[in-house]
PDB file of C-alpha atoms and ligand atoms in Angstrom:
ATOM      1  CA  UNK A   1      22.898  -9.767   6.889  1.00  0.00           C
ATOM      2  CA  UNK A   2      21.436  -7.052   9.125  1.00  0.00           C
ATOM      3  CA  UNK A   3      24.566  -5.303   8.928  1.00  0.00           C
ATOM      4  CA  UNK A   4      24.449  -5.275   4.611  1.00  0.00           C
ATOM      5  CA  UNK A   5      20.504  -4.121   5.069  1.00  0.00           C
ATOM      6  CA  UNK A   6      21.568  -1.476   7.705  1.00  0.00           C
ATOM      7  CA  UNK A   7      24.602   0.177   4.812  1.00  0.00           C
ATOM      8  CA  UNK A   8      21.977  -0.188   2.043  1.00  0.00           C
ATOM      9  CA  UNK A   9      19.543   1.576   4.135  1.00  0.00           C
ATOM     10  CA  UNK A  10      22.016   4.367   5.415  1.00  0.00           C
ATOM     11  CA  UNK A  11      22.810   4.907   1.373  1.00  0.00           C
ATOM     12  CA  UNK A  12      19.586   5.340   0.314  1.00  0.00           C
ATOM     13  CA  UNK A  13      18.412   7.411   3.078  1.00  0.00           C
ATOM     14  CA  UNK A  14      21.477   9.900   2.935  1.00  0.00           C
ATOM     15  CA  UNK A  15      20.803  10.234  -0.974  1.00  0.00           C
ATOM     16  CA  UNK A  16      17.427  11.421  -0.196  1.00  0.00           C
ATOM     17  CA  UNK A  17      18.004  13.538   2.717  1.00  0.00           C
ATOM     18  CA  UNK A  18      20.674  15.114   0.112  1.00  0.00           C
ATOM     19  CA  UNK A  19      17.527  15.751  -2.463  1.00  0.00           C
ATOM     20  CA  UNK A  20      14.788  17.244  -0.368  1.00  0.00           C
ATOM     21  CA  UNK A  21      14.873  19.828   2.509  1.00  0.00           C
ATOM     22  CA  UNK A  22      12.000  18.489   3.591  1.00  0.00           C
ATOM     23  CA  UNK A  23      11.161  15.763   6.802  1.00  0.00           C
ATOM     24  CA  UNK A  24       8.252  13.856   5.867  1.00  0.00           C
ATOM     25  CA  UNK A  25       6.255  12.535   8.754  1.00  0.00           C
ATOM     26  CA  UNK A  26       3.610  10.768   6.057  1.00  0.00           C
ATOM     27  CA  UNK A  27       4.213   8.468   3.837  1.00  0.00           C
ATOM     28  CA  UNK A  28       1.729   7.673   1.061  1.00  0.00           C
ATOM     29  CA  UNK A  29       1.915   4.612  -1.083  1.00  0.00           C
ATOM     30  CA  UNK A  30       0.079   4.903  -4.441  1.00  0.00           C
ATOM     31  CA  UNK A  31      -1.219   1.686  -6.461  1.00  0.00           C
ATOM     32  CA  UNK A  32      -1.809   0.778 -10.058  1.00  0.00           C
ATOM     33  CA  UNK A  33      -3.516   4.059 -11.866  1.00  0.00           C
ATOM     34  CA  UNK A  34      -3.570   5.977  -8.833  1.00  0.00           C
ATOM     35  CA  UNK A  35      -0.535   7.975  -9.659  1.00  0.00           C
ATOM     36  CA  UNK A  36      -2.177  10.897 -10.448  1.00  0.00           C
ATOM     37  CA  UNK A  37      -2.722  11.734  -7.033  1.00  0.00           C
ATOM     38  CA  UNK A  38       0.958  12.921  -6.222  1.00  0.00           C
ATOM     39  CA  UNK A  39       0.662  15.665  -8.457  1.00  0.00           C
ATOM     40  CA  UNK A  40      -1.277  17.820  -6.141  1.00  0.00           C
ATOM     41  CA  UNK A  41       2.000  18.018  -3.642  1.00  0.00           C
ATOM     42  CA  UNK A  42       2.992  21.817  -3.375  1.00  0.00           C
ATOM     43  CA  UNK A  43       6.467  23.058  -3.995  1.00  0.00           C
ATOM     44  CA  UNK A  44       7.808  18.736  -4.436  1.00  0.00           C
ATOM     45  CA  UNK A  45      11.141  17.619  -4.528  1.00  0.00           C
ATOM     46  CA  UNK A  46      10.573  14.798  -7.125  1.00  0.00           C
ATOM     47  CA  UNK A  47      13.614  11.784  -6.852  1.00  0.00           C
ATOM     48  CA  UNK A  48      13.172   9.433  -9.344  1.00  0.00           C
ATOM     49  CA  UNK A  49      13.555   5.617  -8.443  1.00  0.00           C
ATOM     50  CA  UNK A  50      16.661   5.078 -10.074  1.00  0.00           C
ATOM     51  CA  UNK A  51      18.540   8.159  -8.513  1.00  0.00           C
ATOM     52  CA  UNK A  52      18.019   6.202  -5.119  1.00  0.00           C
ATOM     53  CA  UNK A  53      20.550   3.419  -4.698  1.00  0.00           C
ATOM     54  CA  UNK A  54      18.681   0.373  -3.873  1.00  0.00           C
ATOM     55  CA  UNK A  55      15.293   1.333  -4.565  1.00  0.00           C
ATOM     56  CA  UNK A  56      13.615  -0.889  -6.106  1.00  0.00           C
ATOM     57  CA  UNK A  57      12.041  -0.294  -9.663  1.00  0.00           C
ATOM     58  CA  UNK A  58       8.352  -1.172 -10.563  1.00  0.00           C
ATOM     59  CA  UNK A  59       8.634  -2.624 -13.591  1.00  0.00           C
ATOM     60  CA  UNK A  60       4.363  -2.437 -14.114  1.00  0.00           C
ATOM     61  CA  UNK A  61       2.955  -0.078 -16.695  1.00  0.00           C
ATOM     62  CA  UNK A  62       0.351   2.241 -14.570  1.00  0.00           C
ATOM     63  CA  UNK A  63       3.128   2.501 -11.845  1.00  0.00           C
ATOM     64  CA  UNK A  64       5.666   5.735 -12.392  1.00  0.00           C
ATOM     65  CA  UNK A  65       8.627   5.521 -10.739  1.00  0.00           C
ATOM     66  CA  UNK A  66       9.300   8.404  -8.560  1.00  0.00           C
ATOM     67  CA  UNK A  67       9.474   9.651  -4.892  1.00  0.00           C
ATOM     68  CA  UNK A  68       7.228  12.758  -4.356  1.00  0.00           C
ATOM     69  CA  UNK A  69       8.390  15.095  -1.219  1.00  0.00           C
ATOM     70  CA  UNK A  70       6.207  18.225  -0.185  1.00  0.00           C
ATOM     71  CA  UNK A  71       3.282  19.488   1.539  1.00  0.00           C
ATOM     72  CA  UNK A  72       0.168  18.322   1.567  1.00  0.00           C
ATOM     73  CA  UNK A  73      -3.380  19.569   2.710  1.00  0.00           C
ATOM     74  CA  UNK A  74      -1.036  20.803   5.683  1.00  0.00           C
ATOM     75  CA  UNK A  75       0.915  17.714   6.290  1.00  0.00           C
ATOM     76  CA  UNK A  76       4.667  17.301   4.762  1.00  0.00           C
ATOM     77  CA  UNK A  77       3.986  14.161   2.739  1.00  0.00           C
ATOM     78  CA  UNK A  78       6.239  11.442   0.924  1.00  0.00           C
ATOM     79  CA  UNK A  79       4.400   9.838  -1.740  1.00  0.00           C
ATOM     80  CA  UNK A  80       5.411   6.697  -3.116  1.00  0.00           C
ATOM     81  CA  UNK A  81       4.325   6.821  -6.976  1.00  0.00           C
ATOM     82  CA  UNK A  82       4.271   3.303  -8.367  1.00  0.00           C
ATOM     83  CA  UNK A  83       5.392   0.354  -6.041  1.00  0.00           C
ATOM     84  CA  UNK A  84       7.783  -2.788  -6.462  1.00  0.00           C
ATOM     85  CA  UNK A  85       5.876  -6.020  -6.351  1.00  0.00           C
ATOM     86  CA  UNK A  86       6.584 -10.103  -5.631  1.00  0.00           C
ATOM     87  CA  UNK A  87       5.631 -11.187  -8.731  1.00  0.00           C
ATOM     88  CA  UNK A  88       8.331  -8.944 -10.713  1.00  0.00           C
ATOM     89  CA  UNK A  89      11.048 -10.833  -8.627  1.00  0.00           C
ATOM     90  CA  UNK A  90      11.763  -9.100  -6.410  1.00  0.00           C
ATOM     91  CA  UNK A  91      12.432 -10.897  -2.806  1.00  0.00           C
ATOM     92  CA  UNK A  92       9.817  -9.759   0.047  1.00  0.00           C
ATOM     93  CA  UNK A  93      12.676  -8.310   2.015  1.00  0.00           C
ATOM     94  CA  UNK A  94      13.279  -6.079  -1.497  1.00  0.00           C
ATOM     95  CA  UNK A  95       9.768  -5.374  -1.623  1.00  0.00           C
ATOM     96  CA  UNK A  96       9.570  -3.554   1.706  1.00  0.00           C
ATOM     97  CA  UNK A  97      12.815  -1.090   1.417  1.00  0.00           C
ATOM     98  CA  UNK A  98      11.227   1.628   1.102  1.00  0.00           C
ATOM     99  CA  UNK A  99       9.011   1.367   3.875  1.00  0.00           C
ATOM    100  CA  UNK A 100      11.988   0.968   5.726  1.00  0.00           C
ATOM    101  CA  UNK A 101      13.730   4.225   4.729  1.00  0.00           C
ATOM    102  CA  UNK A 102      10.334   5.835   5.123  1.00  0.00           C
ATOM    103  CA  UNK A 103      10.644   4.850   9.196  1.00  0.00           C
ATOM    104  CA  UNK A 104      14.323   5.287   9.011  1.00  0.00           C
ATOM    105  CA  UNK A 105      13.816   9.510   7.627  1.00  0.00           C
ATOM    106  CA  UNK A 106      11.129   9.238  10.450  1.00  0.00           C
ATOM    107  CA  UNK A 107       7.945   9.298   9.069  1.00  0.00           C
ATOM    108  CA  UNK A 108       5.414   7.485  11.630  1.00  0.00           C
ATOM    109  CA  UNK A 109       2.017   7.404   9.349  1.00  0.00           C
ATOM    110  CA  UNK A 110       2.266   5.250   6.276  1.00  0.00           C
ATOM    111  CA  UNK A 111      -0.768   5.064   3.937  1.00  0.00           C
ATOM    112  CA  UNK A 112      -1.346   2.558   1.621  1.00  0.00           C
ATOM    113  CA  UNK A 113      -3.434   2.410  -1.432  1.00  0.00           C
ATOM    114  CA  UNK A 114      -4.180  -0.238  -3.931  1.00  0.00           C
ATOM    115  CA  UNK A 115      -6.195  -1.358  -7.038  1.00  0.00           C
ATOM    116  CA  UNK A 116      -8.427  -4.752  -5.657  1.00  0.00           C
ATOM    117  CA  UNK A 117     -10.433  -7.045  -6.900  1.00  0.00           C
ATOM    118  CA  UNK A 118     -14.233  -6.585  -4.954  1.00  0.00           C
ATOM    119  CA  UNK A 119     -14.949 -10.463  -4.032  1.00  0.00           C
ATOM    120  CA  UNK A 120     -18.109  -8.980  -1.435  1.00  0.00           C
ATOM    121  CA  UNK A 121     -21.042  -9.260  -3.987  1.00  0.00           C
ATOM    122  CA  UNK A 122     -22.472  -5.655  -2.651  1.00  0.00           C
ATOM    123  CA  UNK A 123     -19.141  -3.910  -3.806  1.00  0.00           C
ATOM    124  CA  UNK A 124     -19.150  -2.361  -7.415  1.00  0.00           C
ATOM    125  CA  UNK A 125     -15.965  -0.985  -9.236  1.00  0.00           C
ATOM    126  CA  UNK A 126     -15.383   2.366  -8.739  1.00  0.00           C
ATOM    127  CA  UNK A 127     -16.071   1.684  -4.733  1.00  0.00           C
ATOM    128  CA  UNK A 128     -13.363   2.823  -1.774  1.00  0.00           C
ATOM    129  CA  UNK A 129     -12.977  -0.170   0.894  1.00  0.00           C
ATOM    130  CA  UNK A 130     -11.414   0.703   4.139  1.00  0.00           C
ATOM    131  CA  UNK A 131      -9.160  -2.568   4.856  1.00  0.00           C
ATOM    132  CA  UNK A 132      -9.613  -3.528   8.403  1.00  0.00           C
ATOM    133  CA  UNK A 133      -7.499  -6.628   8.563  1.00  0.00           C
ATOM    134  CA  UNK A 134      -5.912  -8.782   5.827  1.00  0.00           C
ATOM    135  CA  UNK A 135      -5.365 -12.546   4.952  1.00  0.00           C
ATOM    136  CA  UNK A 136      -1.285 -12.769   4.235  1.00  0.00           C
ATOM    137  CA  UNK A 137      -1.185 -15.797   1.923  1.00  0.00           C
ATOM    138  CA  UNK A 138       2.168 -14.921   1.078  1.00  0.00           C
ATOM    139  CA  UNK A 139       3.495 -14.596   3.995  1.00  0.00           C
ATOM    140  CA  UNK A 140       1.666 -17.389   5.522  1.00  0.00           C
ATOM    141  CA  UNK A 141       3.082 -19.744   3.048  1.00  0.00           C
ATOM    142  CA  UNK A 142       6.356 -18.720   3.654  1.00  0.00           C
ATOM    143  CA  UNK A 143       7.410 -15.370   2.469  1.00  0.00           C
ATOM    144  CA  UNK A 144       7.031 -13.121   4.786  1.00  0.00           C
ATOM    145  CA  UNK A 145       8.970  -9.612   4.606  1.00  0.00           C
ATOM    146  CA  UNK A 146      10.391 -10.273   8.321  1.00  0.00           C
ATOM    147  CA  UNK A 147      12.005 -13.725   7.520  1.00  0.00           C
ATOM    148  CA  UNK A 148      15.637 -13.586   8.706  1.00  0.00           C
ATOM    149  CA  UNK A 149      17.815 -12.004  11.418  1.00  0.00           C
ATOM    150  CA  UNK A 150      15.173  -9.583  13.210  1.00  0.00           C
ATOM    151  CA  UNK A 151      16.734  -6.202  14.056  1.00  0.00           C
ATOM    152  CA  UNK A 152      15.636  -5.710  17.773  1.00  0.00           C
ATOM    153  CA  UNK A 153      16.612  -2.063  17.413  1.00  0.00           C
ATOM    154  CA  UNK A 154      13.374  -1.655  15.031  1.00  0.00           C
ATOM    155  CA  UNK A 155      10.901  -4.148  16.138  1.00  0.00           C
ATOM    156  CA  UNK A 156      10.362  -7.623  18.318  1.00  0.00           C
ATOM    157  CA  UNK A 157      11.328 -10.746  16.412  1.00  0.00           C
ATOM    158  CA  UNK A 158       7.294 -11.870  16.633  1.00  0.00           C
ATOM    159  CA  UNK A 159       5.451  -8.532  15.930  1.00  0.00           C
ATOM    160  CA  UNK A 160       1.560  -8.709  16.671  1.00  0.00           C
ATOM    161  CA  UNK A 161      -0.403  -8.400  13.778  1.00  0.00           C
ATOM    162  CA  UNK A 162      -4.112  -8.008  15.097  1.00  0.00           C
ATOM    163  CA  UNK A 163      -5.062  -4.508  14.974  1.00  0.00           C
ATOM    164  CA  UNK A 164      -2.128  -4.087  12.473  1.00  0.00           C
ATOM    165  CA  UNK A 165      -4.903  -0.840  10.583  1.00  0.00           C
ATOM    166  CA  UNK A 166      -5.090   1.626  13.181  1.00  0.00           C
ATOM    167  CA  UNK A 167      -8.552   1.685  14.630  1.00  0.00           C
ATOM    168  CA  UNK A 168      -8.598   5.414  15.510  1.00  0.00           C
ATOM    169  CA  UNK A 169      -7.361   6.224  11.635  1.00  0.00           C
ATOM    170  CA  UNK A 170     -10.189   3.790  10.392  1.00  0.00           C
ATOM    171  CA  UNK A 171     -12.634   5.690  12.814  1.00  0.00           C
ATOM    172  CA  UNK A 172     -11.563   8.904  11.527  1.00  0.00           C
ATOM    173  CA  UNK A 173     -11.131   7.717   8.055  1.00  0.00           C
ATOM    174  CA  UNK A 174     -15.059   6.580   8.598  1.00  0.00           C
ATOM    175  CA  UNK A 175     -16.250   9.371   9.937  1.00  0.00           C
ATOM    176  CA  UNK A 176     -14.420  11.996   7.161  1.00  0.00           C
ATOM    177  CA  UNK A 177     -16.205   9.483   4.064  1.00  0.00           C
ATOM    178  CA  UNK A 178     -19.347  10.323   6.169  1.00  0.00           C
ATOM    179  CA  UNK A 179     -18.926  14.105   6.566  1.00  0.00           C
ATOM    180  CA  UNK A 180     -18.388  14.581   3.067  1.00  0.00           C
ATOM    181  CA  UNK A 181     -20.957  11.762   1.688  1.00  0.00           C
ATOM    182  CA  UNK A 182     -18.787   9.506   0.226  1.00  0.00           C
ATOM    183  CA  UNK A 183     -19.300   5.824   0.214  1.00  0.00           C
ATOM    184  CA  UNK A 184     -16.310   3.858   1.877  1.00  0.00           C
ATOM    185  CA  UNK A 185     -17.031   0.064   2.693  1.00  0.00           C
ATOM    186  CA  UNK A 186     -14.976  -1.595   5.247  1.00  0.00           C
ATOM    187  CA  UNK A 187     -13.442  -4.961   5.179  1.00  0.00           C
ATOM    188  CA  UNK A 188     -10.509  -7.730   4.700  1.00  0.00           C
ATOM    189  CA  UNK A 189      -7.754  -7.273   2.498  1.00  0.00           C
ATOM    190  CA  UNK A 190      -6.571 -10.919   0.980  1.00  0.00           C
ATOM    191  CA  UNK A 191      -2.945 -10.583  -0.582  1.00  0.00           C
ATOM    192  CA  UNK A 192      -1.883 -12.504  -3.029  1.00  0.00           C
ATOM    193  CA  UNK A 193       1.276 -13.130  -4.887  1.00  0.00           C
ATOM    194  CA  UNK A 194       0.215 -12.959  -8.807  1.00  0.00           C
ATOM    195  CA  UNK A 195       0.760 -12.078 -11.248  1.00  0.00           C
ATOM    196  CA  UNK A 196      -1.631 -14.726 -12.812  1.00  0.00           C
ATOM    197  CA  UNK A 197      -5.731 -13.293 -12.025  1.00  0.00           C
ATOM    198  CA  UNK A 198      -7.371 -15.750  -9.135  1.00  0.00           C
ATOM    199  CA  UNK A 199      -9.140 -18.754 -10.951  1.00  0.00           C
ATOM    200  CA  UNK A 200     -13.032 -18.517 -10.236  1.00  0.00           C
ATOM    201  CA  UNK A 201     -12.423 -21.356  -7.468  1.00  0.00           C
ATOM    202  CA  UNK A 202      -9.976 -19.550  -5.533  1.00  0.00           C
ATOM    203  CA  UNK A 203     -12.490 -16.698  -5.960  1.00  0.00           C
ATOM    204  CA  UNK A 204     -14.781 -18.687  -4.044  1.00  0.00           C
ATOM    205  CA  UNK A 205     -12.815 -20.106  -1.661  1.00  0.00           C
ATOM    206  CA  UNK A 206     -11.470 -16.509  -0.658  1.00  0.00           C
ATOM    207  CA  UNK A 207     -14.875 -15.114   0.010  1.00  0.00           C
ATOM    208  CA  UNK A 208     -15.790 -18.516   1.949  1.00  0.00           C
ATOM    209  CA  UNK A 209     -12.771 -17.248   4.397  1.00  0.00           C
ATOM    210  CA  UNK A 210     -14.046 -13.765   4.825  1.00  0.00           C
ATOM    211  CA  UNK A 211     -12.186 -11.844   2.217  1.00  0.00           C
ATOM    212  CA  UNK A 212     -13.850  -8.604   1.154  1.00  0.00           C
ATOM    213  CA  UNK A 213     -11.549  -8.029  -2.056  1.00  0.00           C
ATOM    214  CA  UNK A 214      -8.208  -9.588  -3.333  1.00  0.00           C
ATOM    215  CA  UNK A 215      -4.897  -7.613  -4.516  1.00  0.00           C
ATOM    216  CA  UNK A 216      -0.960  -8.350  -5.609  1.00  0.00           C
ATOM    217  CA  UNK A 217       0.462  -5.795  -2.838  1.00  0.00           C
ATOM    218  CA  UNK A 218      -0.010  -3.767   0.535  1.00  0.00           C
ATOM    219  CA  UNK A 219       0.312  -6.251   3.016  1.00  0.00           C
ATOM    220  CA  UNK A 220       3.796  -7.305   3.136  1.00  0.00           C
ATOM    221  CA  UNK A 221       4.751  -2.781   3.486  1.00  0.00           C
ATOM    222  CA  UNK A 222       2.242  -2.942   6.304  1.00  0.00           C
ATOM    223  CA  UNK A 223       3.583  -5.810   8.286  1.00  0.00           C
ATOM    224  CA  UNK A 224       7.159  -4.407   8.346  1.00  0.00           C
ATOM    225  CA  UNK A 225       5.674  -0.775   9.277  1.00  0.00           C
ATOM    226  CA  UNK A 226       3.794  -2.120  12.090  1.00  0.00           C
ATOM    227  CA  UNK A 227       7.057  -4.306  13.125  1.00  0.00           C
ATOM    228  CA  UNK A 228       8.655  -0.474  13.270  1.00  0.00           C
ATOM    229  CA  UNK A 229       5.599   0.419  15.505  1.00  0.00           C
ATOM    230  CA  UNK A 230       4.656   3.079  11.989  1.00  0.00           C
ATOM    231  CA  UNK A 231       0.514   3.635  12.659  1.00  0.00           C
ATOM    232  CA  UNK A 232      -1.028   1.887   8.959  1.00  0.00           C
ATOM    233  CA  UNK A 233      -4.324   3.141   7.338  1.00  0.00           C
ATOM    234  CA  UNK A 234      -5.324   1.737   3.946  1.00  0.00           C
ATOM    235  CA  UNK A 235      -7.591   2.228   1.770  1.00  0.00           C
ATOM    236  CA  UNK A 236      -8.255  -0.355  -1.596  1.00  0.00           C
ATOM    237  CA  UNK A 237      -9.451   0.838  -4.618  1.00  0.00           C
ATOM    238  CA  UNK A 238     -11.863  -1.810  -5.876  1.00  0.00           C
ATOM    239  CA  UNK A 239     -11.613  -1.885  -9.923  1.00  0.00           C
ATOM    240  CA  UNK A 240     -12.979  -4.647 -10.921  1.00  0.00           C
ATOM    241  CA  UNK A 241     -15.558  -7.285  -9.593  1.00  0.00           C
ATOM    242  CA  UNK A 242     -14.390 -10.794  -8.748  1.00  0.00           C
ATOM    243  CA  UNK A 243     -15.324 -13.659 -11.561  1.00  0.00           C
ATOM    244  CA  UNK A 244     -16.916 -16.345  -8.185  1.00  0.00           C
ATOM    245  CA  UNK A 245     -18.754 -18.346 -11.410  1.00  0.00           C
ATOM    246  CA  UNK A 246     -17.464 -20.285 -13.387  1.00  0.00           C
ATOM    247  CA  UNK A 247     -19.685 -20.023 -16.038  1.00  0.00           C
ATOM    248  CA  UNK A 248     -19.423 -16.442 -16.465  1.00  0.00           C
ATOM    249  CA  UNK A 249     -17.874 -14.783 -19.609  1.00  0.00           C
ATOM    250  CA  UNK A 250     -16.481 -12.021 -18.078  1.00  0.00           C
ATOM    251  CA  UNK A 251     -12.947 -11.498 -17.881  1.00  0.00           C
ATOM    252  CA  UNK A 252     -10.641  -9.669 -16.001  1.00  0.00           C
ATOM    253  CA  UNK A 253      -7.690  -7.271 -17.159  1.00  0.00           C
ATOM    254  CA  UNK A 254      -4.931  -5.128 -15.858  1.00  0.00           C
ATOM    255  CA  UNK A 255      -6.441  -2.737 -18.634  1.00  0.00           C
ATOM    256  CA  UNK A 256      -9.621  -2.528 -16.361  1.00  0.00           C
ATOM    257  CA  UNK A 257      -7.887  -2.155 -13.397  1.00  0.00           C
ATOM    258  CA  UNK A 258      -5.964   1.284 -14.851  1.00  0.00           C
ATOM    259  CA  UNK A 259      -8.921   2.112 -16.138  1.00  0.00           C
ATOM    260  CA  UNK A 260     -10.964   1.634 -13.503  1.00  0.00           C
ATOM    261  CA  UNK A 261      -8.180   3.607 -10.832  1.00  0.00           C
ATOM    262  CA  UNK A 262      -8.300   6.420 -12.733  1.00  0.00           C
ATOM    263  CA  UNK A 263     -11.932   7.142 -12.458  1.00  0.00           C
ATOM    264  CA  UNK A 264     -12.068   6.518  -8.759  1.00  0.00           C
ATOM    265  CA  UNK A 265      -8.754   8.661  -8.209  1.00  0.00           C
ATOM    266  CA  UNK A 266     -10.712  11.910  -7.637  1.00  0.00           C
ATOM    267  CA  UNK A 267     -12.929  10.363  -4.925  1.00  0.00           C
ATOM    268  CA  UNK A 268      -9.937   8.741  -3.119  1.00  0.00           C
ATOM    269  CA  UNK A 269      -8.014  12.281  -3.160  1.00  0.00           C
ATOM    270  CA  UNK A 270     -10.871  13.943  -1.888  1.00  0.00           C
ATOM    271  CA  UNK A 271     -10.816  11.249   1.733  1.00  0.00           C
ATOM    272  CA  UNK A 272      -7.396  11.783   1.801  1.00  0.00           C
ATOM    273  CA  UNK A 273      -7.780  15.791   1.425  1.00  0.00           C
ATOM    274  CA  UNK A 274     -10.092  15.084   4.444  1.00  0.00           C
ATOM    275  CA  UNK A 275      -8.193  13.159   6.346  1.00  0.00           C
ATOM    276  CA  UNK A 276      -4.740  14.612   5.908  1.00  0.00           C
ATOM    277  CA  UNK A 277      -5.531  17.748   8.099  1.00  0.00           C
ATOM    278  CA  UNK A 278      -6.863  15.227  10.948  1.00  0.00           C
ATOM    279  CA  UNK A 279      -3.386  13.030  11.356  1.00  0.00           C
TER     280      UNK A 279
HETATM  281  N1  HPA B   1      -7.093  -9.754  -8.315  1.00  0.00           N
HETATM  282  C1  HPA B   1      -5.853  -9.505  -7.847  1.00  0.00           C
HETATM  283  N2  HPA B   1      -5.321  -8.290  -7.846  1.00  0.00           N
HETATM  284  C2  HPA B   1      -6.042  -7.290  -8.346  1.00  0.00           C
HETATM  285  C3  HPA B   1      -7.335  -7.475  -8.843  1.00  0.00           C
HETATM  286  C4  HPA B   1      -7.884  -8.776  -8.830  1.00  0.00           C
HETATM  287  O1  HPA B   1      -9.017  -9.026  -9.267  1.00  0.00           O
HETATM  288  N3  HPA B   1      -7.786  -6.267  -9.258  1.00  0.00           N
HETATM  289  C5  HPA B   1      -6.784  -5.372  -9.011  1.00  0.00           C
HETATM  290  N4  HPA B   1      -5.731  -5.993  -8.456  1.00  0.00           N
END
């Protein structure tokens, strides 16, 4: 089986490396209505999902589909715009590919950004949170993106996990919101599989555990870049605050969360603009 991944990977690498003169040494994931963001990449080679054999397609409206290679704010950049996800199918060893061409065209700095619910009652959509650490329910229950022959020429068959978001990007990723006065909370990541909204119980029992906000991605990309020994900062977009009571009559919709991404895009482009320089 590691042999199949290893040809798949080789394919989709060499039809990249044909596309792009460039050698990215960041990779930047962007989540649901954040896609905006890749359009400020000078002088891109643009690749299209399905021009990339075995790349897997997001099927989500508010995800595009394309690879975006070029400069940017100084650094040479690949972003990711628009992400495969569990709950369209896809296996967890599907949902990390590209994460592994990323550290196979040797980029070393993945970022990761998502749209999150805000379960911590002092976080308000439109906020940034930093994610520190993350609760894998996913993975914990079984599907984990490393499940399977481990490839010891990438990473040790039981990677460590604690520390798994850099603590000198978080520092500097603190300390850039700060310099330019921009709020950015700090705090656990829970992921989740979806596609169904948490029920107001599981709301509950989430922030009883420590989780900080709740999302349908991230975690699985960042467990098999830190297996490759790739340094992981990530930021959350929180769009929309968690339903904890039952008795509310608020709702929650993917509508919201597009919605919601958009506005907060320019502030999260403006941390990265700050940050970019500082990798
Ligand atoms: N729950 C799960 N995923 C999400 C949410 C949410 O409330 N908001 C954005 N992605």
């Amino acid at each position: 089986m590691t042999e199949a991944v290893d040809k798949t990977l080789e394919t989709a690498v060499a039809a990249i490396r044909q596309r792009t003169r460039y050698m990215p040494q960041v990779g930047l994931v962007l989540g649901s209505g954040l896609s905006d963001l890749a359009n400020a990449v000078k002088s891109a080679d643009v690749i299209p999902y399905a021009e990339i054999p075995h790349w897997p397609a997001s099927t989500v409206i508010g995800h595009s589909g394309q690879l975006v290679i070029g400069q940017l704010e100084g650094q040479t950049v690949l972003v990711q715009q628009g992400r495969a996800h569990f709950y369209e199918g896809y296996s967890p060893a599907q949902v990390v590919f590209p994460v592994r061409v990323m550290h196979a065209l040797g980029i070393h700095t993945l970022i990761v950004t998502n749209a999150a619910g805000g379960i911590n009652r002092s976080f308000e959509p439109g906020d940034l949170m930093l994610i520190k650490d993350h609760l894998n329910f996913v993975g914990i229950a079984g599907n984990n993106p490393l499940r399977g022959p481990n490839d010891e020429r990438i990473g040790p068959r039981f990677p460590d996990m604690t520390q798994a978001y850099d603590p000198a990007l978080r520092r500097l990723a603190l300390e850039t919101a700060a310099a330019q006065g921009l709020k950015l909370h700090e705090g656990v990541y829970a992921y989740v599989a979806g596609p169904s909204f948490e029920t107001s119980a599981e709301l509950r029992f989430l922030h009883l555990i420590g989780a900080d906000a709740v999302g349908m991605s991230t975690v699985p990309s960042v467990i098999v870049a830190r297996h490759a020994g790739m340094r992981v900062l990530g930021i959350s977009s929180i769009t929309n605050k968690a339903i904890l009571d039952p008795t509310s009559e608020a709702v929650v919709s993917h509508e919201e969360v597009l919605e919601t991404g958009k506005m907060i895009v320019p502030r999260l482009t403006k941390l990265l603009y700050g940050l970019l320089p500082q990798l």
